[in-house]
Amino acid sequence: MSFLLATGVSATANAQWSPLTTGQTTGYIMDYIRYNSDIYACGSITKIGGTSVNSVAKWNGTQWQPVGNTFTEWVHKLEPIGTDLFAMPYNTTADSNHIYKWDGSQWNKYAKGFYLTNTNLGSYHASSLYDAIEYNGKLIVCGEFDRAGSNNISGIAEWNGSDWSALGTGLTDPITGLNIYPHKMFLYNSNLYVVGNFKKAGGVTVNGVAYWDGSNWHAMGDGFNSAVYGIEEYKGSLYACGEFTKSGSDDLYSIAKWDGAKWVNAGISLTTDVPGYKAFGHTLKKVGDLLYVSGGFDQCIDANMQIVPGNNVLEYDGNSWYAMDGGTDGDLEGIIDYGNGQVLFGGGYTKAGNITVNSMSLWHSTVNVLTLISNNKISLYPCDFTIIAYRLEKFFF
């Protein structure tokens, strides 16, 4: 067996990929959540594990089942809030969009709709919703909209029981493209964090990442030069990922760590050697004592500026990043703790490692018996030894 070793990045032994099911999956898995003990998947899926579905499916431990037949377009996110389950769909054909609530048998529109101004047509058209969360007892929704219910509200809104209300003056001015889109919300230290494609929050220049303290918006350093897709807390620090390449004048490629004053290198950069393709980190997810980042990338740059392989997903233990047995052959977004030391992933790929998995796969992350400790020493159970060369490319046993 061979393992790639690099400063800050290494491979894991006693860990492997396996398919969750053998049935065919058609479409892209965007997210997983757990609701009433079952795992739910959503995305652009019309078939999952051989079962025909309409964008949302439930895994009961042995097979996938459809969850209603309401959605004809993609569902970007599912979110359990209290005893309720909400869905945030993309919408490209109707003149408004809603969040939906599951009643146990079907999806129902919840609250008032969202709209996005079409400056070319001078009217409102379809908006897309990206995330929902409960904050201070209120439902918060973010997405690509500039009107919610009867109010002009940009990017993020709070449901007050009868209509949507704004959080300050909302999120405005895209970093790139024509429209803003807050992509992910996260609660930490009593604050609501939001990341996405927006320059300003409440009139404050934030560049893709901001937090709301219940009254005001705040920036986090210089933010980033392009869209931010994911945010997560791990071992007391915040991490962000996206398609950015800089924070202020500092080079940071698709993943960064907040040090309390500014965004810094997280020990790894997510890149690509494919011409014309832009690497990105999409999801950051803490599972147990480990942090995972997934997205679209096919190589990484470690802390010593060495280029090392890394295909669409990495594992981090707080000291080293791991390449996860070859990763996947396509983009990956969904991540959830499956239990029993396993992590379930989903996206738009056919293989994980060299195993055919059809867009979803289980990662069995057990004891790491081969780990890079420093530039010249590794620990190989049950003994340590020193490497004579500065860099060991392959190790066989």
Short mmCIF file of C-alpha atoms in Angstrom, two decimals:
data_model
loop_
_atom_site.label_atom_id
_atom_site.label_comp_id
_atom_site.label_asym_id
_atom_site.label_seq_id
_atom_site.Cartn_x
_atom_site.Cartn_y
_atom_site.Cartn_z
CA MET A 1 0.00 0.00 0.00
CA SER A 2 1.35 3.48 -0.80
CA PHE A 3 0.71 6.83 0.83
CA LEU A 4 1.45 10.36 -0.27
CA LEU A 5 3.30 12.35 2.37
CA ALA A 6 3.73 16.11 2.30
CA THR A 7 4.29 18.77 4.91
CA GLY A 8 0.86 19.51 6.30
CA VAL A 9 -0.95 17.06 4.02
CA SER A 10 -0.88 13.30 4.31
CA ALA A 11 -2.91 10.22 3.54
CA THR A 12 -4.87 8.07 5.94
CA ALA A 13 -4.72 4.35 6.45
CA ASN A 14 -7.54 2.20 7.82
CA ALA A 15 -9.98 4.51 6.04
CA GLN A 16 -11.82 3.90 2.81
CA TRP A 17 -14.73 4.81 0.57
CA SER A 18 -17.80 2.70 -0.09
CA PRO A 19 -21.14 3.26 -1.87
CA LEU A 20 -24.24 3.86 0.23
CA THR A 21 -26.43 2.10 -2.32
CA THR A 22 -25.94 0.46 -5.69
CA GLY A 23 -28.91 2.11 -7.41
CA GLN A 24 -28.51 4.89 -9.98
CA THR A 25 -28.62 8.57 -8.98
CA THR A 26 -29.64 11.21 -11.51
CA GLY A 27 -28.92 14.83 -10.67
CA TYR A 28 -26.74 16.64 -8.14
CA ILE A 29 -26.92 16.24 -4.35
CA MET A 30 -26.55 19.66 -2.72
CA ASP A 31 -27.26 19.05 0.93
CA TYR A 32 -27.99 16.48 3.64
CA ILE A 33 -29.75 17.06 6.95
CA ARG A 34 -31.05 14.83 9.73
CA TYR A 35 -34.72 15.15 10.69
CA ASN A 36 -36.62 12.82 13.04
CA SER A 37 -33.62 10.44 13.01
CA ASP A 38 -33.69 10.05 9.21
CA ILE A 39 -31.24 11.53 6.72
CA TYR A 40 -32.75 13.77 4.02
CA ALA A 41 -31.08 14.74 0.75
CA CYS A 42 -31.92 17.59 -1.62
CA GLY A 43 -30.66 19.07 -4.85
CA SER A 44 -31.45 18.66 -8.53
CA ILE A 45 -32.11 14.96 -8.01
CA THR A 46 -34.79 13.14 -10.00
CA LYS A 47 -33.55 9.70 -8.98
CA ILE A 48 -31.48 8.67 -5.98
CA GLY A 49 -30.28 5.15 -5.24
CA GLY A 50 -32.67 3.91 -7.93
CA THR A 51 -35.73 5.68 -6.41
CA SER A 52 -37.54 8.38 -8.43
CA VAL A 53 -37.91 11.62 -6.43
CA ASN A 54 -38.70 15.32 -6.89
CA SER A 55 -35.61 17.09 -5.55
CA VAL A 56 -36.00 15.77 -1.96
CA ALA A 57 -35.53 12.25 -0.58
CA LYS A 58 -35.39 10.46 2.78
CA TRP A 59 -33.00 7.66 3.75
CA ASN A 60 -34.52 5.36 6.37
CA GLY A 61 -31.39 3.29 6.91
CA THR A 62 -31.97 0.80 4.12
CA GLN A 63 -33.46 2.67 1.17
CA TRP A 64 -34.30 6.10 -0.24
CA GLN A 65 -37.92 7.28 -0.29
CA PRO A 66 -39.52 10.29 -2.04
CA VAL A 67 -40.59 13.22 0.14
CA GLY A 68 -43.59 14.74 -1.61
CA ASN A 69 -43.82 15.60 -5.30
CA THR A 70 -44.12 19.40 -5.11
CA PHE A 71 -40.80 20.53 -6.52
CA THR A 72 -40.12 20.59 -10.24
CA GLU A 73 -36.91 22.59 -9.81
CA TRP A 74 -33.94 22.33 -7.50
CA VAL A 75 -34.01 22.49 -3.72
CA HIS A 76 -30.82 24.10 -2.46
CA LYS A 77 -31.25 23.58 1.28
CA LEU A 78 -33.34 21.77 3.88
CA GLU A 79 -33.45 23.08 7.45
CA PRO A 80 -35.09 21.58 10.56
CA ILE A 81 -36.33 24.34 12.88
CA GLY A 82 -37.97 23.11 16.05
CA THR A 83 -40.27 20.27 14.98
CA ASP A 84 -40.67 21.67 11.45
CA LEU A 85 -38.78 20.96 8.25
CA PHE A 86 -38.32 23.78 5.74
CA ALA A 87 -37.12 23.69 2.12
CA MET A 88 -35.41 26.51 0.22
CA PRO A 89 -35.87 26.05 -3.56
CA TYR A 90 -34.34 27.61 -6.61
CA ASN A 91 -36.99 29.11 -8.87
CA THR A 92 -36.41 30.07 -12.48
CA THR A 93 -39.87 29.99 -14.04
CA ALA A 94 -42.37 31.63 -11.64
CA ASP A 95 -42.64 35.31 -10.73
CA SER A 96 -42.02 34.68 -7.04
CA ASN A 97 -40.59 32.10 -4.69
CA HIS A 98 -41.49 30.80 -1.24
CA ILE A 99 -39.97 28.70 1.45
CA TYR A 100 -41.91 25.47 1.98
CA LYS A 101 -42.84 23.57 5.13
CA TRP A 102 -43.35 19.80 5.28
CA ASP A 103 -46.58 18.66 6.97
CA GLY A 104 -45.77 14.95 6.95
CA SER A 105 -47.36 14.22 3.59
CA GLN A 106 -46.77 17.23 1.36
CA TRP A 107 -44.88 20.51 1.03
CA ASN A 108 -46.84 23.73 1.61
CA LYS A 109 -45.87 27.32 0.89
CA TYR A 110 -44.96 29.12 4.10
CA ALA A 111 -45.20 32.88 4.71
CA LYS A 112 -45.13 35.43 1.90
CA GLY A 113 -43.11 35.17 -1.29
CA PHE A 114 -39.77 36.60 -2.39
CA TYR A 115 -39.05 38.55 -5.58
CA LEU A 116 -36.02 39.74 -7.50
CA THR A 117 -36.05 42.88 -9.65
CA ASN A 118 -35.26 42.24 -13.30
CA THR A 119 -33.69 45.51 -14.35
CA ASN A 120 -33.87 44.54 -18.02
CA LEU A 121 -37.63 43.98 -17.91
CA GLY A 122 -38.43 46.54 -15.23
CA SER A 123 -40.47 44.01 -13.26
CA TYR A 124 -40.09 41.26 -10.68
CA HIS A 125 -39.14 37.75 -11.65
CA ALA A 126 -38.05 34.50 -10.04
CA SER A 127 -35.78 34.53 -7.01
CA SER A 128 -33.72 31.73 -5.48
CA LEU A 129 -33.51 30.95 -1.78
CA TYR A 130 -30.34 29.55 -0.26
CA ASP A 131 -30.66 29.05 3.48
CA ALA A 132 -32.90 29.39 6.56
CA ILE A 133 -32.09 29.48 10.25
CA GLU A 134 -33.68 30.34 13.60
CA TYR A 135 -32.15 33.35 15.34
CA ASN A 136 -33.48 34.85 18.58
CA GLY A 137 -36.69 32.89 18.14
CA LYS A 138 -37.35 34.19 14.61
CA LEU A 139 -37.14 32.49 11.22
CA ILE A 140 -34.44 34.08 9.03
CA VAL A 141 -34.21 33.37 5.28
CA CYS A 142 -31.50 34.47 2.87
CA GLY A 143 -31.33 34.38 -0.90
CA GLU A 144 -31.30 36.19 -4.19
CA PHE A 145 -34.14 38.68 -3.66
CA ASP A 146 -34.79 42.39 -3.17
CA ARG A 147 -38.43 42.23 -2.11
CA ALA A 148 -39.95 39.99 0.56
CA GLY A 149 -43.70 40.02 0.99
CA SER A 150 -44.79 43.64 0.71
CA ASN A 151 -41.44 45.15 1.69
CA ASN A 152 -38.27 46.09 -0.18
CA ILE A 153 -35.71 43.87 1.53
CA SER A 154 -32.34 42.87 0.09
CA GLY A 155 -30.86 39.42 0.56
CA ILE A 156 -31.93 38.52 4.09
CA ALA A 157 -35.28 38.74 5.90
CA GLU A 158 -36.90 37.92 9.24
CA TRP A 159 -40.46 36.57 9.54
CA ASN A 160 -42.44 38.47 12.20
CA GLY A 161 -45.57 36.35 11.97
CA SER A 162 -47.39 38.46 9.42
CA ASP A 163 -44.74 39.78 7.04
CA TRP A 164 -41.02 39.81 6.33
CA SER A 165 -38.86 42.52 7.91
CA ALA A 166 -35.31 43.63 7.17
CA LEU A 167 -32.13 43.16 9.19
CA GLY A 168 -30.82 46.71 9.03
CA THR A 169 -30.62 47.70 5.38
CA GLY A 170 -29.81 44.14 4.35
CA LEU A 171 -27.13 42.79 2.04
CA THR A 172 -26.29 44.74 -1.11
CA ASP A 173 -23.86 45.16 -4.02
CA PRO A 174 -22.50 41.93 -5.54
CA ILE A 175 -18.76 41.29 -5.48
CA THR A 176 -19.07 39.62 -8.89
CA GLY A 177 -21.95 39.22 -11.34
CA LEU A 178 -25.27 41.07 -11.42
CA ASN A 179 -27.07 39.95 -8.26
CA ILE A 180 -26.16 39.45 -4.62
CA TYR A 181 -26.70 36.01 -3.12
CA PRO A 182 -26.07 35.26 0.54
CA HIS A 183 -25.32 31.56 0.49
CA LYS A 184 -24.93 30.27 4.04
CA MET A 185 -25.90 31.36 7.57
CA PHE A 186 -24.30 30.18 10.80
CA LEU A 187 -24.80 30.86 14.53
CA TYR A 188 -21.76 31.42 16.73
CA ASN A 189 -21.33 33.25 20.06
CA SER A 190 -24.90 34.63 19.89
CA ASN A 191 -24.20 36.25 16.51
CA LEU A 192 -25.64 35.44 13.09
CA TYR A 193 -22.92 34.99 10.46
CA VAL A 194 -23.71 35.24 6.75
CA VAL A 195 -21.44 34.48 3.78
CA GLY A 196 -22.03 34.84 0.06
CA ASN A 197 -21.69 37.25 -2.85
CA PHE A 198 -22.30 40.73 -1.40
CA LYS A 199 -20.06 43.71 -0.75
CA LYS A 200 -22.11 45.46 1.91
CA ALA A 201 -24.17 44.54 4.97
CA GLY A 202 -26.21 47.35 6.50
CA GLY A 203 -24.14 49.81 4.48
CA VAL A 204 -20.87 48.48 5.95
CA THR A 205 -18.28 47.17 3.48
CA VAL A 206 -17.83 43.49 4.36
CA ASN A 207 -16.90 41.69 1.10
CA GLY A 208 -18.64 38.36 1.36
CA VAL A 209 -18.68 37.71 5.11
CA ALA A 210 -20.47 39.57 7.92
CA TYR A 211 -22.18 39.03 11.24
CA TRP A 212 -25.37 40.47 12.76
CA ASP A 213 -25.42 40.99 16.55
CA GLY A 214 -29.18 41.50 16.75
CA SER A 215 -28.96 45.22 16.06
CA ASN A 216 -26.06 45.95 13.72
CA TRP A 217 -23.93 44.43 10.97
CA HIS A 218 -20.17 44.01 11.39
CA ALA A 219 -17.30 43.30 9.00
CA MET A 220 -14.64 40.64 9.51
CA GLY A 221 -11.38 42.17 8.37
CA ASP A 222 -11.16 42.86 4.66
CA GLY A 223 -13.43 40.00 3.69
CA PHE A 224 -12.69 38.43 0.29
CA ASN A 225 -12.43 39.29 -3.40
CA SER A 226 -15.07 36.81 -4.56
CA ALA A 227 -18.02 34.77 -3.32
CA VAL A 228 -17.90 32.85 -0.03
CA TYR A 229 -19.96 29.65 0.16
CA GLY A 230 -19.28 27.99 3.51
CA ILE A 231 -18.49 28.87 7.12
CA GLU A 232 -17.91 26.65 10.17
CA GLU A 233 -16.47 26.78 13.67
CA TYR A 234 -13.75 24.26 14.50
CA LYS A 235 -11.81 24.08 17.77
CA GLY A 236 -12.68 27.67 18.65
CA SER A 237 -11.84 29.22 15.28
CA LEU A 238 -13.99 30.17 12.30
CA TYR A 239 -13.16 28.87 8.83
CA ALA A 240 -14.58 30.10 5.51
CA CYS A 241 -14.45 28.66 2.00
CA GLY A 242 -15.50 29.86 -1.45
CA GLU A 243 -14.07 30.85 -4.81
CA PHE A 244 -11.94 33.72 -3.51
CA THR A 245 -8.20 34.18 -4.05
CA LYS A 246 -7.49 37.11 -1.73
CA SER A 247 -8.43 38.79 1.52
CA GLY A 248 -7.25 42.37 1.19
CA SER A 249 -3.74 42.05 -0.26
CA ASP A 250 -3.14 38.55 1.16
CA ASP A 251 -3.30 35.53 -1.14
CA LEU A 252 -5.83 33.02 0.21
CA TYR A 253 -7.10 30.36 -2.18
CA SER A 254 -10.66 29.16 -1.52
CA ILE A 255 -10.24 28.50 2.22
CA ALA A 256 -9.22 30.70 5.15
CA LYS A 257 -9.14 30.86 8.95
CA TRP A 258 -10.19 33.82 11.09
CA ASP A 259 -7.52 34.71 13.69
CA GLY A 260 -9.65 37.27 15.51
CA ALA A 261 -8.41 40.23 13.48
CA LYS A 262 -8.02 39.05 9.90
CA TRP A 263 -8.36 36.08 7.57
CA VAL A 264 -5.20 33.95 7.37
CA ASN A 265 -3.99 30.80 5.64
CA ALA A 266 -5.72 27.69 6.99
CA GLY A 267 -2.70 25.51 6.29
CA ILE A 268 -3.92 24.56 2.82
CA SER A 269 -5.01 26.24 -0.43
CA LEU A 270 -7.56 24.74 -2.82
CA THR A 271 -6.53 25.10 -6.46
CA THR A 272 -6.70 23.46 -9.88
CA ASP A 273 -4.42 22.77 -12.82
CA VAL A 274 -7.33 22.66 -15.31
CA PRO A 275 -7.17 25.65 -17.69
CA GLY A 276 -10.26 27.83 -17.56
CA TYR A 277 -11.64 26.15 -14.43
CA LYS A 278 -12.02 28.10 -11.19
CA ALA A 279 -11.41 26.08 -8.04
CA PHE A 280 -13.78 26.58 -5.12
CA GLY A 281 -14.57 25.35 -1.64
CA HIS A 282 -18.29 24.89 -1.12
CA THR A 283 -18.96 23.22 2.24
CA LEU A 284 -17.21 23.21 5.61
CA LYS A 285 -18.59 20.66 8.06
CA LYS A 286 -17.44 19.58 11.50
CA VAL A 287 -18.04 15.90 12.23
CA GLY A 288 -16.88 14.76 15.64
CA ASP A 289 -13.29 15.93 16.12
CA LEU A 290 -12.66 16.39 12.40
CA LEU A 291 -13.31 19.19 9.90
CA TYR A 292 -14.17 18.49 6.25
CA VAL A 293 -14.02 20.85 3.29
CA SER A 294 -15.53 19.94 -0.06
CA GLY A 295 -16.06 21.65 -3.39
CA GLY A 296 -14.41 21.64 -6.79
CA PHE A 297 -10.60 21.40 -6.80
CA ASP A 298 -8.02 18.89 -7.99
CA GLN A 299 -4.84 19.97 -6.25
CA CYS A 300 -3.77 21.76 -3.09
CA ILE A 301 -0.89 23.92 -1.93
CA ASP A 302 0.34 23.15 1.56
CA ALA A 303 1.78 25.52 4.17
CA ASN A 304 5.28 25.13 2.67
CA MET A 305 4.00 26.05 -0.83
CA GLN A 306 4.31 22.47 -2.08
CA ILE A 307 1.72 21.31 -4.64
CA VAL A 308 0.00 18.12 -3.50
CA PRO A 309 -2.99 16.14 -4.81
CA GLY A 310 -6.42 16.70 -3.37
CA ASN A 311 -9.59 15.93 -5.26
CA ASN A 312 -12.70 17.82 -4.13
CA VAL A 313 -12.65 16.84 -0.45
CA LEU A 314 -10.17 17.01 2.46
CA GLU A 315 -10.17 16.03 6.11
CA TYR A 316 -8.53 18.08 8.88
CA ASP A 317 -7.71 17.07 12.46
CA GLY A 318 -6.46 20.45 13.66
CA ASN A 319 -2.85 19.70 12.73
CA SER A 320 -2.78 18.11 9.26
CA TRP A 321 -4.95 17.99 6.15
CA TYR A 322 -5.65 14.56 4.64
CA ALA A 323 -6.24 13.73 0.98
CA MET A 324 -8.85 11.00 1.70
CA ASP A 325 -7.77 8.13 -0.53
CA GLY A 326 -7.91 9.99 -3.83
CA GLY A 327 -11.07 11.98 -3.15
CA THR A 328 -13.77 12.07 -5.84
CA ASP A 329 -13.84 12.49 -9.61
CA GLY A 330 -16.36 15.35 -9.52
CA ASP A 331 -17.61 18.24 -7.40
CA LEU A 332 -18.89 17.49 -3.91
CA GLU A 333 -21.19 19.54 -1.66
CA GLY A 334 -23.29 17.51 0.80
CA ILE A 335 -21.69 16.30 4.06
CA ILE A 336 -23.32 14.69 7.10
CA ASP A 337 -22.35 12.52 10.06
CA TYR A 338 -23.70 9.07 9.20
CA GLY A 339 -22.78 7.57 12.57
CA ASN A 340 -20.48 4.72 13.60
CA GLY A 341 -17.38 6.60 12.47
CA GLN A 342 -18.73 7.16 8.96
CA VAL A 343 -19.38 10.35 7.01
CA LEU A 344 -21.85 10.54 4.11
CA PHE A 345 -20.92 12.74 1.15
CA GLY A 346 -22.90 13.77 -1.93
CA GLY A 347 -22.49 15.80 -5.09
CA GLY A 348 -22.06 15.20 -8.79
CA TYR A 349 -19.44 12.47 -9.05
CA THR A 350 -19.29 8.82 -10.06
CA LYS A 351 -16.24 7.58 -8.15
CA ALA A 352 -14.71 8.03 -4.70
CA GLY A 353 -11.21 6.62 -4.58
CA ASN A 354 -11.50 3.95 -7.24
CA ILE A 355 -14.97 2.86 -6.12
CA THR A 356 -18.09 3.50 -8.20
CA VAL A 357 -20.52 5.32 -5.91
CA ASN A 358 -23.07 7.23 -8.08
CA SER A 359 -23.03 10.72 -6.54
CA MET A 360 -23.00 9.64 -2.87
CA SER A 361 -20.47 7.78 -0.78
CA LEU A 362 -19.53 6.78 2.74
CA TRP A 363 -16.12 7.63 4.14
CA HIS A 364 -14.99 5.27 6.88
CA SER A 365 -12.66 7.45 8.93
CA THR A 366 -11.01 5.30 11.58
CA VAL A 367 -7.58 5.41 13.23
CA ASN A 368 -4.96 7.31 11.25
CA VAL A 369 -1.88 5.09 11.53
CA LEU A 370 0.26 7.12 9.13
CA THR A 371 0.49 10.84 9.80
CA LEU A 372 3.07 13.48 9.00
CA ILE A 373 4.20 15.08 12.27
CA SER A 374 6.83 17.53 11.01
CA ASN A 375 9.19 18.13 8.11
CA ASN A 376 11.36 15.18 9.02
CA LYS A 377 9.52 12.86 11.35
CA ILE A 378 6.52 10.59 11.01
CA SER A 379 4.71 8.41 13.49
CA LEU A 380 4.02 4.89 12.30
CA TYR A 381 2.29 2.75 14.89
CA PRO A 382 3.80 1.29 17.01
CA CYS A 383 7.08 3.18 16.66
CA ASP A 384 8.51 6.53 15.48
CA PHE A 385 11.47 7.05 13.22
CA THR A 386 13.18 9.95 11.46
CA ILE A 387 13.26 10.41 7.70
CA ILE A 388 16.70 11.25 6.34
CA ALA A 389 15.36 13.19 3.35
CA TYR A 390 13.52 16.48 3.87
CA ARG A 391 10.53 15.25 1.90
CA LEU A 392 9.33 11.68 1.51
CA GLU A 393 7.13 11.28 -1.55
CA LYS A 394 5.99 7.65 -1.17
CA PHE A 395 5.99 5.18 1.65
CA PHE A 396 5.23 1.50 1.07
CA PHE A 397 4.23 -1.26 3.45
#
